[in-house]
Short mmCIF file of C-alpha atoms in Angstrom, two decimals:
data_model
loop_
_atom_site.label_atom_id
_atom_site.label_comp_id
_atom_site.label_asym_id
_atom_site.label_seq_id
_atom_site.Cartn_x
_atom_site.Cartn_y
_atom_site.Cartn_z
CA MET A 19 -67.41 40.95 -8.91
CA THR A 20 -65.68 44.34 -9.02
CA VAL A 21 -65.14 46.44 -12.13
CA SER A 22 -61.47 45.46 -12.19
CA GLU A 23 -62.46 41.79 -12.33
CA LEU A 24 -64.72 42.16 -15.37
CA PRO A 25 -63.40 40.88 -18.70
CA ALA A 26 -61.73 43.48 -20.91
CA HIS A 27 -64.52 43.50 -23.49
CA ALA A 28 -67.04 44.50 -20.80
CA THR A 29 -65.26 47.62 -19.61
CA ALA A 30 -64.36 50.88 -21.28
CA ALA A 31 -60.72 51.85 -21.67
CA ARG A 32 -60.36 53.93 -18.53
CA GLU A 33 -58.20 56.97 -18.09
CA ALA A 34 -58.21 59.46 -15.26
CA ALA A 35 -61.73 60.80 -14.86
CA PRO A 36 -62.19 64.36 -16.10
CA PRO A 37 -62.54 66.87 -13.28
CA LEU A 38 -65.86 68.41 -12.39
CA PRO A 39 -66.44 71.93 -13.75
CA ASP A 40 -65.74 74.87 -11.47
CA GLN A 41 -68.65 75.96 -9.31
CA GLU A 42 -68.26 79.59 -10.42
CA PRO A 43 -68.16 80.61 -14.10
CA TYR A 44 -64.75 81.41 -15.54
CA ARG A 45 -64.25 85.17 -15.93
CA LEU A 46 -61.53 87.48 -17.21
CA LEU A 47 -63.13 90.94 -17.17
CA GLY A 48 -62.00 92.66 -14.00
CA THR A 49 -59.55 89.90 -13.12
CA ARG A 50 -56.80 90.21 -15.72
CA ALA A 51 -54.99 92.97 -17.60
CA PRO A 52 -56.53 93.39 -21.05
CA ASP A 53 -54.91 92.08 -24.21
CA PRO A 54 -54.34 95.40 -26.05
CA GLU A 55 -54.99 93.82 -29.46
CA LEU A 56 -57.63 91.14 -28.87
CA TRP A 57 -59.92 92.94 -26.44
CA PRO A 58 -60.48 96.06 -28.60
CA ARG A 59 -61.17 93.76 -31.54
CA LEU A 60 -63.73 91.87 -29.48
CA HIS A 61 -65.34 95.21 -28.64
CA ARG A 62 -65.55 96.25 -32.30
CA GLU A 63 -67.21 92.97 -33.20
CA LEU A 64 -69.63 93.29 -30.27
CA VAL A 65 -70.67 96.74 -31.53
CA ARG A 66 -71.12 95.40 -35.06
CA GLY A 67 -72.96 92.36 -33.72
CA ARG A 68 -75.46 94.40 -31.74
CA ARG A 69 -76.19 96.57 -34.78
CA TYR A 70 -76.50 93.46 -36.94
CA ASN A 71 -79.10 92.08 -34.55
CA THR A 72 -81.15 95.27 -34.45
CA GLN A 73 -81.03 95.64 -38.24
CA ALA A 74 -82.04 92.03 -38.89
CA THR A 75 -84.91 92.40 -36.42
CA ALA A 76 -86.08 95.54 -38.23
CA LEU A 77 -85.91 93.74 -41.58
CA THR A 78 -88.15 91.03 -40.16
CA ARG A 79 -90.73 93.62 -39.14
CA GLN A 80 -90.56 95.03 -42.67
CA GLY A 81 -91.26 91.62 -44.18
CA ARG A 82 -87.76 91.25 -45.65
CA LEU A 83 -87.07 88.19 -43.48
CA ALA A 84 -89.53 85.45 -42.64
CA VAL A 85 -88.15 85.09 -39.13
CA TYR A 86 -85.13 86.20 -37.14
CA PRO A 87 -83.92 84.61 -33.90
CA SER A 88 -81.97 87.49 -32.37
CA SER A 89 -78.75 86.86 -30.46
CA ALA A 90 -78.87 90.27 -28.75
CA GLY A 91 -77.38 89.78 -25.30
CA GLN A 92 -75.49 86.69 -26.46
CA GLU A 93 -73.05 88.53 -28.74
CA ALA A 94 -70.05 87.71 -26.54
CA CYS A 95 -70.53 84.00 -27.28
CA GLN A 96 -71.08 84.65 -30.97
CA VAL A 97 -68.10 86.95 -31.42
CA ALA A 98 -65.78 84.74 -29.39
CA ALA A 99 -66.82 81.70 -31.42
CA GLY A 100 -66.15 83.42 -34.73
CA LEU A 101 -62.74 84.74 -33.68
CA ALA A 102 -61.47 81.65 -31.87
CA LEU A 103 -61.59 79.44 -34.95
CA GLY A 104 -58.47 78.81 -37.00
CA PRO A 105 -58.47 79.14 -40.83
CA ARG A 106 -58.98 75.41 -41.38
CA ASP A 107 -61.46 74.84 -38.54
CA TRP A 108 -65.16 74.28 -39.11
CA LEU A 109 -68.16 76.02 -37.52
CA PHE A 110 -71.47 74.16 -37.08
CA PRO A 111 -74.06 76.80 -36.14
CA SER A 112 -77.67 76.63 -35.03
CA TYR A 113 -80.39 78.95 -36.30
CA ARG A 114 -79.48 81.65 -33.72
CA ASP A 115 -75.81 81.73 -34.69
CA THR A 116 -75.82 83.91 -37.81
CA LEU A 117 -73.58 86.45 -36.08
CA ALA A 118 -70.93 83.81 -35.34
CA ALA A 119 -70.92 82.94 -39.04
CA VAL A 120 -70.57 86.63 -39.96
CA VAL A 121 -67.65 87.09 -37.58
CA ARG A 122 -66.16 83.97 -39.13
CA GLY A 123 -66.16 85.85 -42.45
CA LEU A 124 -69.51 85.07 -44.04
CA ASP A 125 -71.28 87.88 -45.89
CA PRO A 126 -73.95 89.28 -43.52
CA ALA A 127 -76.70 89.05 -46.14
CA ALA A 128 -75.74 85.51 -47.10
CA ALA A 129 -76.01 84.45 -43.46
CA LEU A 130 -79.68 85.54 -43.50
CA THR A 131 -80.65 83.87 -46.76
CA LEU A 132 -82.11 80.77 -45.14
CA LEU A 133 -84.18 82.91 -42.78
CA ARG A 134 -85.58 84.67 -45.82
CA GLY A 135 -86.89 81.45 -47.31
CA ASP A 136 -84.66 81.88 -50.36
CA TRP A 137 -82.60 78.98 -51.70
CA HIS A 138 -81.18 76.27 -49.45
CA THR A 139 -78.29 77.83 -47.54
CA GLY A 140 -77.17 81.03 -49.24
CA TYR A 141 -73.46 80.23 -49.20
CA ASP A 142 -71.00 77.46 -49.99
CA PRO A 143 -70.22 75.64 -46.72
CA HIS A 144 -66.93 74.26 -48.05
CA THR A 145 -65.61 77.66 -49.07
CA HIS A 146 -66.35 79.27 -45.72
CA ARG A 147 -66.03 76.15 -43.54
CA VAL A 148 -69.39 77.03 -42.03
CA ALA A 149 -72.00 74.28 -42.09
CA PRO A 150 -75.57 75.22 -43.07
CA LEU A 151 -77.54 77.00 -40.36
CA CYS A 152 -79.49 74.31 -38.54
CA THR A 153 -83.13 74.93 -37.65
CA PRO A 154 -83.98 71.51 -36.09
CA LEU A 155 -82.65 71.45 -32.55
CA ALA A 156 -79.21 69.84 -32.10
CA THR A 157 -79.16 67.84 -35.34
CA GLN A 158 -75.99 69.70 -36.35
CA LEU A 159 -74.08 68.16 -33.45
CA PRO A 160 -73.74 64.58 -34.77
CA HIS A 161 -72.79 66.08 -38.14
CA ALA A 162 -70.05 68.10 -36.46
CA VAL A 163 -68.74 64.97 -34.75
CA GLY A 164 -68.78 63.08 -38.03
CA LEU A 165 -66.69 65.73 -39.79
CA ALA A 166 -64.31 65.92 -36.83
CA HIS A 167 -63.93 62.13 -36.74
CA ALA A 168 -63.25 62.03 -40.48
CA ALA A 169 -60.60 64.72 -40.07
CA ARG A 170 -58.92 62.68 -37.34
CA LEU A 171 -58.89 59.57 -39.52
CA ARG A 172 -57.27 61.60 -42.33
CA ARG A 173 -54.80 63.12 -39.86
CA ASP A 174 -56.16 66.51 -40.91
CA ASP A 175 -55.04 69.24 -38.51
CA LEU A 176 -58.34 70.97 -37.78
CA ALA A 177 -60.95 71.32 -35.07
CA VAL A 178 -64.72 71.67 -35.19
CA LEU A 179 -66.79 74.07 -33.09
CA ALA A 180 -70.45 73.12 -32.67
CA LEU A 181 -72.90 75.64 -31.22
CA VAL A 182 -76.16 74.79 -29.48
CA GLY A 183 -78.58 76.36 -27.00
CA ASP A 184 -79.66 75.00 -23.65
CA GLY A 185 -82.88 73.72 -25.22
CA GLY A 186 -80.84 71.66 -27.66
CA THR A 187 -79.21 69.79 -24.80
CA SER A 188 -82.61 68.20 -24.08
CA GLU A 189 -82.55 66.51 -27.48
CA GLY A 190 -81.20 63.02 -28.06
CA ASP A 191 -78.83 64.30 -30.75
CA PHE A 192 -76.90 66.21 -28.10
CA HIS A 193 -76.22 63.13 -26.00
CA GLU A 194 -75.45 60.93 -28.99
CA ALA A 195 -73.00 63.50 -30.31
CA LEU A 196 -71.17 63.78 -26.98
CA ASN A 197 -70.96 60.03 -26.61
CA PHE A 198 -69.55 59.44 -30.10
CA ALA A 199 -67.18 62.39 -29.77
CA ALA A 200 -65.72 61.06 -26.53
CA VAL A 201 -65.43 57.45 -27.71
CA TRP A 202 -63.73 58.52 -30.95
CA ARG A 203 -61.74 61.32 -29.28
CA ALA A 204 -62.98 63.53 -32.08
CA PRO A 205 -61.46 67.03 -32.33
CA VAL A 206 -64.71 68.85 -31.60
CA VAL A 207 -65.72 71.50 -29.08
CA PHE A 208 -69.35 71.90 -28.02
CA LEU A 209 -70.36 75.41 -26.96
CA VAL A 210 -73.71 75.51 -25.16
CA GLN A 211 -75.11 79.02 -25.00
CA ASN A 212 -77.31 78.71 -21.93
CA ASN A 213 -79.63 81.70 -22.23
CA GLY A 214 -82.01 80.36 -19.61
CA TYR A 215 -84.92 79.30 -21.80
CA ALA A 216 -85.83 76.83 -24.51
CA ILE A 217 -88.34 79.29 -25.99
CA SER A 218 -90.47 79.53 -22.80
CA VAL A 219 -89.20 76.49 -20.88
CA PRO A 220 -86.67 77.47 -18.17
CA LEU A 221 -83.55 75.38 -17.66
CA ALA A 222 -84.81 74.12 -14.28
CA LYS A 223 -87.54 72.22 -16.14
CA GLN A 224 -85.05 70.71 -18.58
CA THR A 225 -82.41 69.22 -16.27
CA ALA A 226 -81.70 68.59 -12.60
CA ALA A 227 -77.93 68.63 -13.12
CA PRO A 228 -75.94 71.32 -11.25
CA SER A 229 -74.96 72.70 -14.66
CA ILE A 230 -74.95 71.57 -18.26
CA ALA A 231 -71.16 71.50 -18.06
CA HIS A 232 -71.45 68.70 -15.48
CA LYS A 233 -72.88 66.43 -18.17
CA ALA A 234 -69.44 66.27 -19.78
CA VAL A 235 -68.12 64.07 -16.96
CA GLY A 236 -70.61 61.30 -17.73
CA TYR A 237 -69.30 61.10 -21.28
CA GLY A 238 -65.62 61.19 -20.33
CA MET A 239 -64.65 64.66 -21.47
CA PRO A 240 -63.76 67.94 -19.74
CA GLY A 241 -66.57 70.35 -18.98
CA ARG A 242 -66.11 74.08 -18.43
CA LEU A 243 -68.48 76.68 -17.03
CA VAL A 244 -67.89 80.18 -18.43
CA ASP A 245 -69.47 83.60 -18.03
CA GLY A 246 -71.10 83.90 -21.44
CA ASN A 247 -71.29 87.70 -21.22
CA ASP A 248 -67.52 87.96 -20.72
CA ALA A 249 -66.21 87.96 -24.29
CA PRO A 250 -62.51 87.51 -23.41
CA ALA A 251 -63.32 84.60 -21.08
CA VAL A 252 -65.39 82.80 -23.72
CA HIS A 253 -62.69 83.41 -26.32
CA ASP A 254 -59.98 82.13 -23.98
CA ALA A 255 -61.93 78.99 -23.09
CA LEU A 256 -62.73 78.24 -26.73
CA THR A 257 -59.18 78.90 -27.93
CA GLY A 258 -57.78 76.49 -25.35
CA ALA A 259 -60.34 73.78 -26.08
CA LEU A 260 -59.85 74.06 -29.85
CA ALA A 261 -56.07 73.85 -29.45
CA ARG A 262 -56.51 70.77 -27.27
CA ALA A 263 -58.76 69.20 -29.90
CA ARG A 264 -56.28 69.84 -32.71
CA ALA A 265 -53.49 68.30 -30.62
CA GLY A 266 -55.42 65.04 -30.24
CA GLY A 267 -56.80 65.70 -26.76
CA GLY A 268 -60.38 64.99 -27.75
CA PRO A 269 -63.63 66.90 -27.22
CA THR A 270 -64.62 69.51 -24.66
CA LEU A 271 -68.04 70.71 -23.51
CA ILE A 272 -68.25 74.41 -22.61
CA GLU A 273 -71.34 75.95 -21.06
CA ALA A 274 -71.59 79.72 -21.39
CA LEU A 275 -74.09 81.39 -19.06
CA THR A 276 -75.77 84.21 -20.97
CA TYR A 277 -79.20 85.67 -21.73
CA ARG A 278 -81.17 86.63 -24.81
CA LEU A 279 -82.47 90.14 -24.30
CA ASP A 280 -84.97 89.88 -27.15
CA ALA A 281 -87.77 87.38 -27.57
CA HIS A 282 -87.07 83.89 -28.91
CA THR A 283 -88.05 85.11 -32.40
CA ASN A 284 -90.29 87.82 -33.80
CA ALA A 285 -93.18 85.34 -33.39
CA ASP A 286 -92.65 85.01 -29.62
CA ASP A 287 -94.13 87.02 -26.75
CA ALA A 288 -91.46 86.73 -24.07
CA THR A 289 -93.50 88.73 -21.55
CA ARG A 290 -95.67 85.64 -21.03
CA TYR A 291 -92.89 83.70 -19.28
CA ARG A 292 -90.31 86.17 -17.93
CA THR A 293 -90.54 89.41 -15.95
CA ASP A 294 -89.33 92.89 -16.77
CA ALA A 295 -87.21 92.78 -13.61
CA GLU A 296 -85.41 89.66 -14.83
CA VAL A 297 -84.64 91.23 -18.20
CA ALA A 298 -83.48 94.44 -16.52
CA ALA A 299 -81.09 92.53 -14.29
CA TRP A 300 -79.48 90.93 -17.32
CA ARG A 301 -79.38 94.23 -19.22
CA ALA A 302 -77.14 95.45 -16.42
CA ARG A 303 -74.75 92.67 -17.47
CA ASP A 304 -74.93 93.48 -21.19
CA PRO A 305 -71.74 92.03 -22.74
CA LEU A 306 -71.20 95.16 -24.83
CA THR A 307 -71.46 97.44 -21.77
CA LEU A 308 -69.13 95.21 -19.73
CA MET A 309 -66.53 95.18 -22.49
CA GLU A 310 -66.66 98.92 -23.09
CA ARG A 311 -66.43 99.71 -19.39
CA GLU A 312 -63.36 97.51 -18.99
CA LEU A 313 -61.56 98.97 -22.00
CA ARG A 314 -62.22 102.55 -20.90
CA ALA A 315 -60.98 101.76 -17.40
CA HIS A 316 -57.64 100.66 -18.88
CA GLY A 317 -57.37 103.50 -21.39
CA LEU A 318 -57.89 101.22 -24.39
CA LEU A 319 -61.08 102.85 -25.70
CA ALA A 320 -61.20 106.55 -26.48
CA ASP A 321 -64.31 108.36 -27.71
CA GLU A 322 -62.98 108.34 -31.26
CA ASP A 323 -62.43 104.57 -31.07
CA ALA A 324 -66.00 104.03 -29.96
CA ALA A 325 -67.27 106.34 -32.71
CA ALA A 326 -65.26 104.46 -35.34
CA ALA A 327 -66.69 101.13 -34.16
CA HIS A 328 -70.24 102.46 -34.41
CA GLU A 329 -69.60 103.95 -37.86
CA ALA A 330 -68.31 100.60 -39.10
CA ALA A 331 -71.39 98.90 -37.65
CA GLU A 332 -73.65 101.36 -39.46
CA ARG A 333 -71.92 100.54 -42.74
CA THR A 334 -72.66 96.87 -42.15
CA ALA A 335 -76.31 97.68 -41.43
CA ALA A 336 -76.61 99.85 -44.56
CA ALA A 337 -75.12 97.11 -46.74
CA LEU A 338 -77.53 94.62 -45.20
CA ARG A 339 -80.53 96.83 -45.94
CA GLU A 340 -79.38 97.29 -49.51
CA ALA A 341 -78.78 93.58 -50.09
CA LEU A 342 -82.21 92.62 -48.79
CA SER A 343 -84.16 95.53 -50.28
CA GLY A 344 -85.37 93.63 -53.33
CA ASP A 345 -87.60 90.60 -53.60
CA PRO A 346 -85.79 87.29 -54.05
CA GLU A 347 -85.88 85.77 -57.51
CA LEU A 348 -87.36 82.34 -56.93
CA THR A 349 -87.44 79.54 -59.48
CA PRO A 350 -89.89 76.81 -58.42
CA GLY A 351 -87.95 74.17 -60.35
CA ASP A 352 -85.03 74.68 -57.98
CA LEU A 353 -86.99 72.66 -55.43
CA PHE A 354 -85.89 69.53 -57.27
CA SER A 355 -82.35 70.49 -58.27
CA HIS A 356 -80.29 69.51 -55.26
CA VAL A 357 -82.22 66.76 -53.50
CA PHE A 358 -80.35 63.81 -55.00
CA ALA A 359 -77.37 63.60 -57.34
CA THR A 360 -79.55 61.45 -59.61
CA PRO A 361 -83.23 62.43 -59.39
CA THR A 362 -85.64 59.71 -58.34
CA PRO A 363 -88.65 58.79 -60.52
CA GLN A 364 -90.89 60.46 -57.95
CA LEU A 365 -88.97 63.74 -58.23
CA ASP A 366 -89.09 63.58 -62.03
CA GLU A 367 -92.83 63.03 -61.84
CA GLN A 368 -93.31 65.97 -59.49
CA ARG A 369 -91.14 68.24 -61.65
CA ALA A 370 -93.17 67.30 -64.74
CA HIS A 371 -96.41 68.03 -62.88
CA LEU A 372 -95.09 71.46 -61.88
CA ASP A 373 -94.02 72.21 -65.47
CA ARG A 374 -97.46 71.26 -66.82
CA ALA A 375 -99.17 73.48 -64.26
CA ALA A 376 -96.88 76.39 -65.21
CA ARG A 377 -97.66 75.98 -68.92
CA GLN A 378 -101.37 75.88 -68.21
CA ARG A 379 -101.13 79.14 -66.29
CA GLU A 380 -99.29 80.74 -69.20
CA LEU A 381 -102.00 79.66 -71.65
CA SER A 382 -104.94 80.72 -69.48
#
């Protein structure tokens, strides 16, 4: 029996199969005349993003943050993600995507609140249309699909951008999210920032596929392979995929090839699993350097423009230092405040136990 002879309930509704991703990553730097408005803006955000990463890393060393997963080297993906979104779109970030949230419009200090161990999120997701930073790998992806599917059912004209690393694609949540998104034709775009390692595990030990973008075909959606250090290319790919999603075209999987120049976090020793030569080769493809070189070659970046971008970045860093200079004011009772709309008997019991212990300390 052939597929065409199977009963209708046993076969998926088939359309033309999505094409395989290109063998070479999509690039714009060096191949197209610059956009005189967008490309300088991308450069300014790259400069601010690099300074944001170095300042947050310094704050971690000073004990002002519990942990910081730097996105240095991946700023092109982060900046492009933040700028590609429309006003009504939603961003679902992972723990490494604080910069994308900042470019989206979130206060830089608020984006780091969770990494400080203070409160639950640090910002109102509904106000900013930025979901809480997600520390468990890939669990934000099904949530993104759920919001996108709900928007489609309401005929709400928006798209959702979900960010994940290559390590997250080895989690079941990634595959479940892609499957649901394709079946429901949810208006969601998945951006995989493939920086080569899931902490210390290289991509070759995670998948045998030619690329992560190839996985899109198995779920019935387009897959694109993009140079993740080419900020205009990432922005262009995301803008097109988000527009397609809003128009009812369904989901897209985009793999951006990039590299994290810093360690996984401040608790990681990256020298144990990668060589200095490897890092140096990727430093030569620093997204900030590539962008600046291209703009100067086309007369779109003068010395005073570069100086202004760095001065603006320093103001962001100074404000960040000031905002995180004091100790957080923690109220232990807040642990129970936002778990359930109506507290359970167990939570009431635990809160009462905490209150008794606090009173005993005051009397002793």
